[in-house]
CSV table of C-alpha atoms in Angstrom, one decimal:
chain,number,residue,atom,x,y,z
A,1,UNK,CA,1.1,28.4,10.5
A,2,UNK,CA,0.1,25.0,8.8
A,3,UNK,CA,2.4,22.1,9.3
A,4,UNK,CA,3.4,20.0,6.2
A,5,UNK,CA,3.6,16.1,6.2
A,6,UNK,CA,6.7,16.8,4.1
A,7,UNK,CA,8.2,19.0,6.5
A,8,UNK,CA,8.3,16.0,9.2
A,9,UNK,CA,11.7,14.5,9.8
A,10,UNK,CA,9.6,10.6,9.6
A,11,UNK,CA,7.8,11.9,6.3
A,12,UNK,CA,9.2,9.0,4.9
A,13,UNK,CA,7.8,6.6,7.0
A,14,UNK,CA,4.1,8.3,6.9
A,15,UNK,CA,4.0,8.8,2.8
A,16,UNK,CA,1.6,6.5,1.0
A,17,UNK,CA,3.4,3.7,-0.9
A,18,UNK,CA,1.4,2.5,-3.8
A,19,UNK,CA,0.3,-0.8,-3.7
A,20,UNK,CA,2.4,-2.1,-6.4
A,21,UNK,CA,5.8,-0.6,-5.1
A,22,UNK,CA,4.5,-2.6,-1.8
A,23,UNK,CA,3.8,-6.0,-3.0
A,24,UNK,CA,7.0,-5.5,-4.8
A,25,UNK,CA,8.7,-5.8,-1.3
A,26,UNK,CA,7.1,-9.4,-1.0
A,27,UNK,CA,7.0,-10.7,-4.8
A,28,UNK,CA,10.4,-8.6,-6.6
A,29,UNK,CA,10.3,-8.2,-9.8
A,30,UNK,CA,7.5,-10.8,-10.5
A,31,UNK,CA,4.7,-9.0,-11.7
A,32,UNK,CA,0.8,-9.4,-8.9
A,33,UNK,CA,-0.4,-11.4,-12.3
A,34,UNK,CA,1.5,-13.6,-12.9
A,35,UNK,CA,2.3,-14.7,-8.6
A,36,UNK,CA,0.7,-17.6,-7.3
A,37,UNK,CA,-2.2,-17.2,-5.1
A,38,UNK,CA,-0.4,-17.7,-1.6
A,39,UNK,CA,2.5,-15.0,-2.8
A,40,UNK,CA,-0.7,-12.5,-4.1
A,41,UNK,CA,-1.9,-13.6,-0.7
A,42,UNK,CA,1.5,-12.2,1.4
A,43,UNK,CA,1.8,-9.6,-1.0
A,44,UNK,CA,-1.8,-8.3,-0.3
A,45,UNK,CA,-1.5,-8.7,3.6
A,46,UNK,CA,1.9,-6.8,3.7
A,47,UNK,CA,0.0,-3.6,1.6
A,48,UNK,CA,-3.0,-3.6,4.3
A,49,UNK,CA,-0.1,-3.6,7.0
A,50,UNK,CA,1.7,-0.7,5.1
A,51,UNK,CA,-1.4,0.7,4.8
A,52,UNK,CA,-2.7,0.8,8.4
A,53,UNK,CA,0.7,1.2,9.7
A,54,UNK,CA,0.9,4.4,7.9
A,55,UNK,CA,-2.4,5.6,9.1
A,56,UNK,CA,-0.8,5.1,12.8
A,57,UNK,CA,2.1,6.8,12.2
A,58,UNK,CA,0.0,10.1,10.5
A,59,UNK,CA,-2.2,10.0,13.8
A,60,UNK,CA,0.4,9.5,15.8
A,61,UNK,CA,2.1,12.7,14.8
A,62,UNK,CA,-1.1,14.9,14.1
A,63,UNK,CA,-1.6,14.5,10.4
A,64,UNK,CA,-4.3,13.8,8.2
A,65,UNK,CA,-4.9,10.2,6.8
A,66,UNK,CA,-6.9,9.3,3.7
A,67,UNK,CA,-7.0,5.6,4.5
A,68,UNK,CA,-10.3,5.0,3.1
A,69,UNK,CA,-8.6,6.4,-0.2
A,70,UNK,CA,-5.6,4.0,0.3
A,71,UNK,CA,-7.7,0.8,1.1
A,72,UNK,CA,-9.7,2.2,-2.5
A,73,UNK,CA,-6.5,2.5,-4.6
A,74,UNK,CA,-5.2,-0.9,-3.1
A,75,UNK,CA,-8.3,-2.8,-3.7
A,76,UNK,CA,-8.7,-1.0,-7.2
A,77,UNK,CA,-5.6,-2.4,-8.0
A,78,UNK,CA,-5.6,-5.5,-6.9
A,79,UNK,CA,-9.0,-6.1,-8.9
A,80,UNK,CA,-7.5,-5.0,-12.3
A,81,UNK,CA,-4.3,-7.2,-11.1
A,82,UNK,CA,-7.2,-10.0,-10.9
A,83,UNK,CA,-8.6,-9.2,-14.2
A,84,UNK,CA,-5.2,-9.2,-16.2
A,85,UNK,CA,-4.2,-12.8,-14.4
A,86,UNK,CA,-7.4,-14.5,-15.4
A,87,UNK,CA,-7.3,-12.6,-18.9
A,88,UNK,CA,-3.4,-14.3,-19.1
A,89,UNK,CA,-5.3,-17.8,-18.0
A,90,UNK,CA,-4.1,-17.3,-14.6
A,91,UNK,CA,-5.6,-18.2,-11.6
């Protein structure tokens, strides 16, 4: 018998959170393009921490972990974020 993620009373806690729902923890409802560079900053650290904290939660409990794909998605991201800002005549 195969166990599911979802079946784990934590799943919660070990699902992948995309990167703009994370740095919407740090910034609200300010869009990553239009934040100043030291709130794009914060918000960038606190999706690597979601990220590697979910990673050691998933091996913690026996699960699989794409983090290479979430570190890809978050950086992907974060690069089109970069390209809209300076697009806008951000910084």
């Amino acid at each position: 018998m195969s166990r599911s993620i979802k079946d784990h009373p934590f799943y919660p806690r070990l699902a992948v959170v995309p990167a703009g729902e994370a740095a919407s923890w740090v910034l609200g409802a300010t869009p990553i393009e239009e934040a100043g560079k030291k709130d794009r900053m914060t918000a960038f650290r606190r999706i690597a921490k979601r990220i590697m904290g979910g990673r050691e939660e998933r091996a913690k409990y026996g699960f699989n972990s794409d983090t290479n794909g979430e570190i890809a998605r978050a950086m992907e991201w974060a690069f089109q974020a970069g390209q809209k800002s300076v697009k806008n005549g951000g910084t």
